[in-house]
Amino acid sequence: MQVRLRIRRYNPEIDQAPHYEDYAVDAEPTDRVLDLLNQVKWYQDGTLTYRRSCAHGICGSDAMRINGVNRLACKILVKDLGERITVEPLLGLRVIKDMIVDMEPFFEHYRSVLPFLVNDEAPPERERLQSPEQRQRFDDTTKCILCAACTTSCPSYWANDRYVGPAAIVQAHRFIFDSRDRAGRERLKILGQQMGVWSCRTAFNCTNACPRDIKVTQAIGEVKQAIAAGRVD
Ligand code: SF4
Ligand code: F3S
Ligand code: FES
């Protein structure tokens, strides 16, 4: 089949403003959008710029808007989109060039929630033990690949980019509910501030956008409950 690929292009060195360009690309229905972008870059226009690395939905580097919805280009298939496909950069982050957005504000929010295990107690002789039930408590949020599809689909984040955003809350959740961690209260204090979880209006865009099928809104709700309850188990 032939696909008409419409791509939002922007090169700050020559363009006054972003514009769309169309490319005709031969494709198999089982091709991924990343394959189409590669075809354009390798055989039609080498200036096309986008991030990609693993090509298997693991590294999180190729999140973009595809037919108006945030997805990973390496996961979504042509047969699920049809013969006309529009590709645009993520919303809410500054476009550097074509699909490349400035991820620094996103990672700044990520770093603000202490996204690492904190435990200053002397380690036991062997490992810090955890029951399967304790591990299950935060299993869902361990799947996050920091692709930013959730945060850049959130209307609250579009309205105010000081909102920490769903991805950072998911990362905080992963440690807040880890029985080995000791910084839960500190993270809840950070997320209890005005630009924390209370900026979430339960729009659910984040959950719908997540390529890892993480129950993002539910995780945010659990953090809200923990803050409201005044402590975390
Ligand atoms: Fe991406 Fe999902 Fe993680 Fe958000 S929660 S950054 S959408 S993997
Ligand atoms: Fe935004 Fe998700 Fe809340 S889209 S408003 S973070 S439920
Ligand atoms: Fe790694 Fe798509 S290229 S997630």
CSV table of C-alpha atoms and ligand atoms in Angstrom, one decimal:
chain,number,residue,atom,x,y,z
A,1,MET,CA,0.0,0.0,0.0
A,2,GLN,CA,1.0,3.6,-0.4
A,3,VAL,CA,0.8,5.9,2.6
A,4,ARG,CA,0.6,9.7,2.5
A,5,LEU,CA,2.7,10.7,5.4
A,6,ARG,CA,2.2,14.3,6.5
A,7,ILE,CA,5.0,15.5,8.8
A,8,ARG,CA,5.2,18.8,10.8
A,9,ARG,CA,8.6,20.1,10.0
A,10,TYR,CA,10.5,22.9,11.7
A,11,ASN,CA,14.2,23.8,11.3
A,12,PRO,CA,15.0,26.9,13.4
A,13,GLU,CA,17.9,27.7,11.1
A,14,ILE,CA,15.8,28.3,8.0
A,15,ASP,CA,12.1,28.3,9.0
A,16,GLN,CA,10.2,31.2,10.4
A,17,ALA,CA,7.4,28.9,11.6
A,18,PRO,CA,6.6,25.2,11.5
A,19,HIS,CA,4.9,23.8,8.4
A,20,TYR,CA,3.6,20.5,7.1
A,21,GLU,CA,5.3,18.5,4.3
A,22,ASP,CA,3.8,15.4,2.6
A,23,TYR,CA,5.7,12.3,1.6
A,24,ALA,CA,4.4,9.3,-0.4
A,25,VAL,CA,5.8,6.1,1.2
A,26,ASP,CA,5.4,2.5,0.1
A,27,ALA,CA,4.5,0.5,3.2
A,28,GLU,CA,3.3,-2.9,4.4
A,29,PRO,CA,0.3,-2.9,6.7
A,30,THR,CA,2.5,-4.4,9.4
A,31,ASP,CA,5.1,-1.6,9.1
A,32,ARG,CA,5.4,0.7,12.1
A,33,VAL,CA,5.4,4.5,11.8
A,34,LEU,CA,9.0,4.5,12.7
A,35,ASP,CA,9.7,2.4,9.5
A,36,LEU,CA,8.0,5.1,7.5
A,37,LEU,CA,10.0,7.9,9.1
A,38,ASN,CA,13.2,5.9,8.4
A,39,GLN,CA,12.1,5.5,4.8
A,40,VAL,CA,11.7,9.3,4.4
A,41,LYS,CA,15.0,10.0,6.2
A,42,TRP,CA,17.1,7.4,4.4
A,43,TYR,CA,15.7,7.7,0.9
A,44,GLN,CA,13.8,11.0,0.5
A,45,ASP,CA,15.0,13.7,2.9
A,46,GLY,CA,18.0,13.2,5.2
A,47,THR,CA,17.2,16.4,7.1
A,48,LEU,CA,14.2,14.8,8.8
A,49,THR,CA,15.0,14.7,12.5
A,50,TYR,CA,13.5,12.5,15.3
A,51,ARG,CA,14.7,10.5,18.3
A,52,ARG,CA,14.7,6.7,18.3
A,53,SER,CA,16.9,4.1,19.7
A,54,CYS,CA,15.6,0.6,20.7
A,55,ALA,CA,12.8,0.4,18.0
A,56,HIS,CA,11.0,-2.0,20.4
A,57,GLY,CA,9.0,0.1,22.8
A,58,ILE,CA,11.5,0.0,25.5
A,59,CYS,CA,13.7,3.2,25.5
A,60,GLY,CA,10.8,5.7,25.3
A,61,SER,CA,12.6,8.0,22.9
A,62,ASP,CA,10.2,8.2,20.0
A,63,ALA,CA,6.9,9.4,21.5
A,64,MET,CA,5.1,11.8,19.1
A,65,ARG,CA,1.7,12.8,18.1
A,66,ILE,CA,0.4,10.4,15.4
A,67,ASN,CA,-3.0,11.2,14.0
A,68,GLY,CA,-3.5,13.5,16.9
A,69,VAL,CA,-2.8,10.9,19.6
A,70,ASN,CA,0.5,10.5,21.6
A,71,ARG,CA,2.1,7.2,20.7
A,72,LEU,CA,5.5,5.5,20.2
A,73,ALA,CA,6.4,5.5,16.5
A,74,CYS,CA,8.0,2.1,16.9
A,75,LYS,CA,4.8,0.5,18.4
A,76,ILE,CA,1.9,1.8,16.2
A,77,LEU,CA,1.3,-0.1,13.0
A,78,VAL,CA,0.2,1.3,9.6
A,79,LYS,CA,-2.7,-1.0,9.5
A,80,ASP,CA,-4.1,0.6,12.6
A,81,LEU,CA,-3.9,4.1,11.1
A,82,GLY,CA,-4.8,3.8,7.4
A,83,GLU,CA,-3.4,5.5,4.3
A,84,ARG,CA,-3.1,9.0,5.7
A,85,ILE,CA,-0.9,9.5,8.7
A,86,THR,CA,0.0,12.8,10.3
A,87,VAL,CA,3.1,13.0,12.5
A,88,GLU,CA,3.7,15.9,14.9
A,89,PRO,CA,6.0,16.6,17.9
A,90,LEU,CA,4.6,16.2,21.4
A,91,LEU,CA,2.6,19.2,22.7
A,92,GLY,CA,3.6,21.3,25.7
A,93,LEU,CA,7.4,21.1,25.2
A,94,ARG,CA,9.5,23.4,23.1
A,95,VAL,CA,10.3,22.1,19.6
A,96,ILE,CA,14.0,22.1,18.9
A,97,LYS,CA,13.8,20.6,15.4
A,98,ASP,CA,11.1,18.5,13.6
A,99,MET,CA,10.0,15.8,16.1
A,100,ILE,CA,12.7,16.7,18.7
A,101,VAL,CA,11.4,18.5,21.7
A,102,ASP,CA,13.3,19.9,24.7
A,103,MET,CA,12.8,17.2,27.3
A,104,GLU,CA,14.7,19.1,30.0
A,105,PRO,CA,11.5,20.6,31.7
A,106,PHE,CA,10.1,17.0,31.8
A,107,PHE,CA,13.2,15.6,33.4
A,108,GLU,CA,13.4,18.5,35.8
A,109,HIS,CA,9.9,17.4,37.2
A,110,TYR,CA,11.1,13.8,37.2
A,111,ARG,CA,14.1,14.7,39.3
A,112,SER,CA,12.0,16.8,41.7
A,113,VAL,CA,10.2,13.7,43.2
A,114,LEU,CA,13.4,11.8,44.3
A,115,PRO,CA,13.0,9.0,41.7
A,116,PHE,CA,15.4,6.6,43.5
A,117,LEU,CA,15.3,4.3,46.5
A,118,VAL,CA,16.2,6.1,49.7
A,119,ASN,CA,17.2,4.0,52.7
A,120,ASP,CA,20.0,5.0,55.0
A,121,GLU,CA,19.5,2.2,57.5
A,122,ALA,CA,22.3,-0.3,57.8
A,123,PRO,CA,21.8,-3.0,55.2
A,124,PRO,CA,21.0,-6.5,56.4
A,125,GLU,CA,23.6,-9.3,56.0
A,126,ARG,CA,21.9,-10.3,52.8
A,127,GLU,CA,19.4,-8.3,50.6
A,128,ARG,CA,16.5,-6.1,51.9
A,129,LEU,CA,13.7,-8.6,51.8
A,130,GLN,CA,10.2,-7.9,50.3
A,131,SER,CA,7.2,-10.2,50.1
A,132,PRO,CA,5.5,-10.8,46.7
A,133,GLU,CA,2.5,-8.8,48.0
A,134,GLN,CA,4.8,-5.9,48.9
A,135,ARG,CA,6.4,-6.0,45.5
A,136,GLN,CA,3.0,-6.2,43.8
A,137,ARG,CA,2.0,-2.9,45.5
A,138,PHE,CA,4.0,-0.9,43.0
A,139,ASP,CA,4.4,-3.3,40.2
A,140,ASP,CA,2.4,-1.3,37.6
A,141,THR,CA,4.4,1.9,38.0
A,142,THR,CA,7.8,0.1,37.5
A,143,LYS,CA,6.9,-0.3,33.9
A,144,CYS,CA,7.3,3.4,33.1
A,145,ILE,CA,9.8,4.2,30.3
A,146,LEU,CA,9.7,8.0,30.7
A,147,CYS,CA,8.5,8.5,27.2
A,148,ALA,CA,6.5,11.7,28.3
A,149,ALA,CA,3.4,10.6,26.3
A,150,CYS,CA,1.3,11.0,29.4
A,151,THR,CA,2.5,14.4,30.6
A,152,THR,CA,2.3,16.0,27.1
A,153,SER,CA,-1.3,14.8,26.7
A,154,CYS,CA,-2.4,16.3,30.0
A,155,PRO,CA,-4.6,19.5,29.8
A,156,SER,CA,-3.5,20.6,33.2
A,157,TYR,CA,0.2,20.4,32.0
A,158,TRP,CA,-0.7,22.3,28.9
A,159,ALA,CA,-2.3,25.0,31.0
A,160,ASN,CA,0.6,25.3,33.4
A,161,ASP,CA,3.9,23.6,32.8
A,162,ARG,CA,4.9,24.0,36.4
A,163,TYR,CA,2.5,21.1,37.2
A,164,VAL,CA,4.8,18.2,38.0
A,165,GLY,CA,2.8,16.0,35.6
A,166,PRO,CA,1.7,12.4,35.5
A,167,ALA,CA,5.0,10.8,34.6
A,168,ALA,CA,6.8,12.3,37.6
A,169,ILE,CA,3.9,11.1,39.9
A,170,VAL,CA,4.1,7.6,38.4
A,171,GLN,CA,7.8,7.6,39.2
A,172,ALA,CA,7.1,8.8,42.7
A,173,HIS,CA,4.4,6.2,43.2
A,174,ARG,CA,7.0,3.5,42.3
A,175,PHE,CA,9.1,4.4,45.4
A,176,ILE,CA,6.4,5.7,47.8
A,177,PHE,CA,4.8,2.3,47.9
A,178,ASP,CA,8.0,0.4,48.0
A,179,SER,CA,8.3,-1.2,51.5
A,180,ARG,CA,12.1,-0.8,51.4
A,181,ASP,CA,12.0,2.9,50.8
A,182,ARG,CA,12.1,5.5,53.6
A,183,ALA,CA,11.5,8.8,51.7
A,184,GLY,CA,7.8,8.4,51.1
A,185,ARG,CA,6.8,11.2,53.4
A,186,GLU,CA,9.2,13.6,51.7
A,187,ARG,CA,7.8,12.7,48.3
A,188,LEU,CA,4.3,13.1,49.5
A,189,LYS,CA,5.2,16.5,50.9
A,190,ILE,CA,6.6,17.5,47.5
A,191,LEU,CA,3.5,16.2,45.7
A,192,GLY,CA,1.1,17.7,48.2
A,193,GLN,CA,2.2,21.2,47.0
A,194,GLN,CA,0.1,23.3,44.7
A,195,MET,CA,1.9,22.1,41.5
A,196,GLY,CA,1.8,18.5,42.7
A,197,VAL,CA,-1.0,15.9,42.5
A,198,TRP,CA,-3.8,18.5,43.2
A,199,SER,CA,-3.2,20.0,39.8
A,200,CYS,CA,-4.5,16.8,38.3
A,201,ARG,CA,-8.2,17.2,37.2
A,202,THR,CA,-8.6,13.4,36.5
A,203,ALA,CA,-8.8,14.0,32.8
A,204,PHE,CA,-7.5,10.4,32.0
A,205,ASN,CA,-5.6,11.5,28.9
A,206,CYS,CA,-2.5,10.3,30.5
A,207,THR,CA,-3.9,6.8,31.1
A,208,ASN,CA,-5.1,6.6,27.5
A,209,ALA,CA,-1.8,7.8,26.1
A,210,CYS,CA,0.5,5.4,28.1
A,211,PRO,CA,2.2,2.9,25.7
A,212,ARG,CA,2.9,0.7,28.7
A,213,ASP,CA,-0.7,0.5,29.7
A,214,ILE,CA,0.1,1.8,33.2
A,215,LYS,CA,-3.0,2.8,35.2
A,216,VAL,CA,-1.6,6.4,35.5
A,217,THR,CA,-4.8,8.1,36.8
A,218,GLN,CA,-5.2,5.3,39.4
A,219,ALA,CA,-1.6,5.7,40.5
A,220,ILE,CA,-2.2,9.5,40.9
A,221,GLY,CA,-5.3,8.8,42.9
A,222,GLU,CA,-3.4,6.5,45.2
A,223,VAL,CA,-0.9,9.2,45.8
A,224,LYS,CA,-3.7,11.7,46.5
A,225,GLN,CA,-5.2,9.3,49.0
A,226,ALA,CA,-1.9,8.8,50.7
A,227,ILE,CA,-1.5,12.6,51.1
A,228,ALA,CA,-5.0,13.0,52.3
A,229,ALA,CA,-4.5,10.2,54.8
A,230,GLY,CA,-1.4,12.0,56.1
A,231,ARG,CA,0.9,9.0,55.8
A,232,VAL,CA,1.9,6.1,53.7
A,233,ASP,CA,2.3,2.4,54.7
B,1,SF4,FE1,5.4,7.1,29.2
B,1,SF4,FE2,3.4,5.8,30.5
B,1,SF4,FE3,5.7,6.5,31.8
B,1,SF4,FE4,3.9,8.3,31.1
B,1,SF4,S1,3.6,6.6,32.6
B,1,SF4,S2,6.1,8.4,30.8
B,1,SF4,S3,3.1,7.5,29.2
B,1,SF4,S4,5.5,5.0,30.1
B,2,F3S,FE1,-3.7,15.1,33.5
B,2,F3S,FE2,-3.9,12.5,33.8
B,2,F3S,FE3,-4.7,14.1,35.7
B,2,F3S,S1,-4.4,13.7,31.9
B,2,F3S,S2,-5.4,15.9,34.7
B,2,F3S,S3,-2.6,13.9,35.0
B,2,F3S,S4,-5.7,12.2,35.1
B,3,FES,FE1,12.7,3.0,21.8
B,3,FES,FE2,10.5,3.5,20.3
B,3,FES,S1,12.6,3.7,19.7
B,3,FES,S2,10.6,3.1,22.4
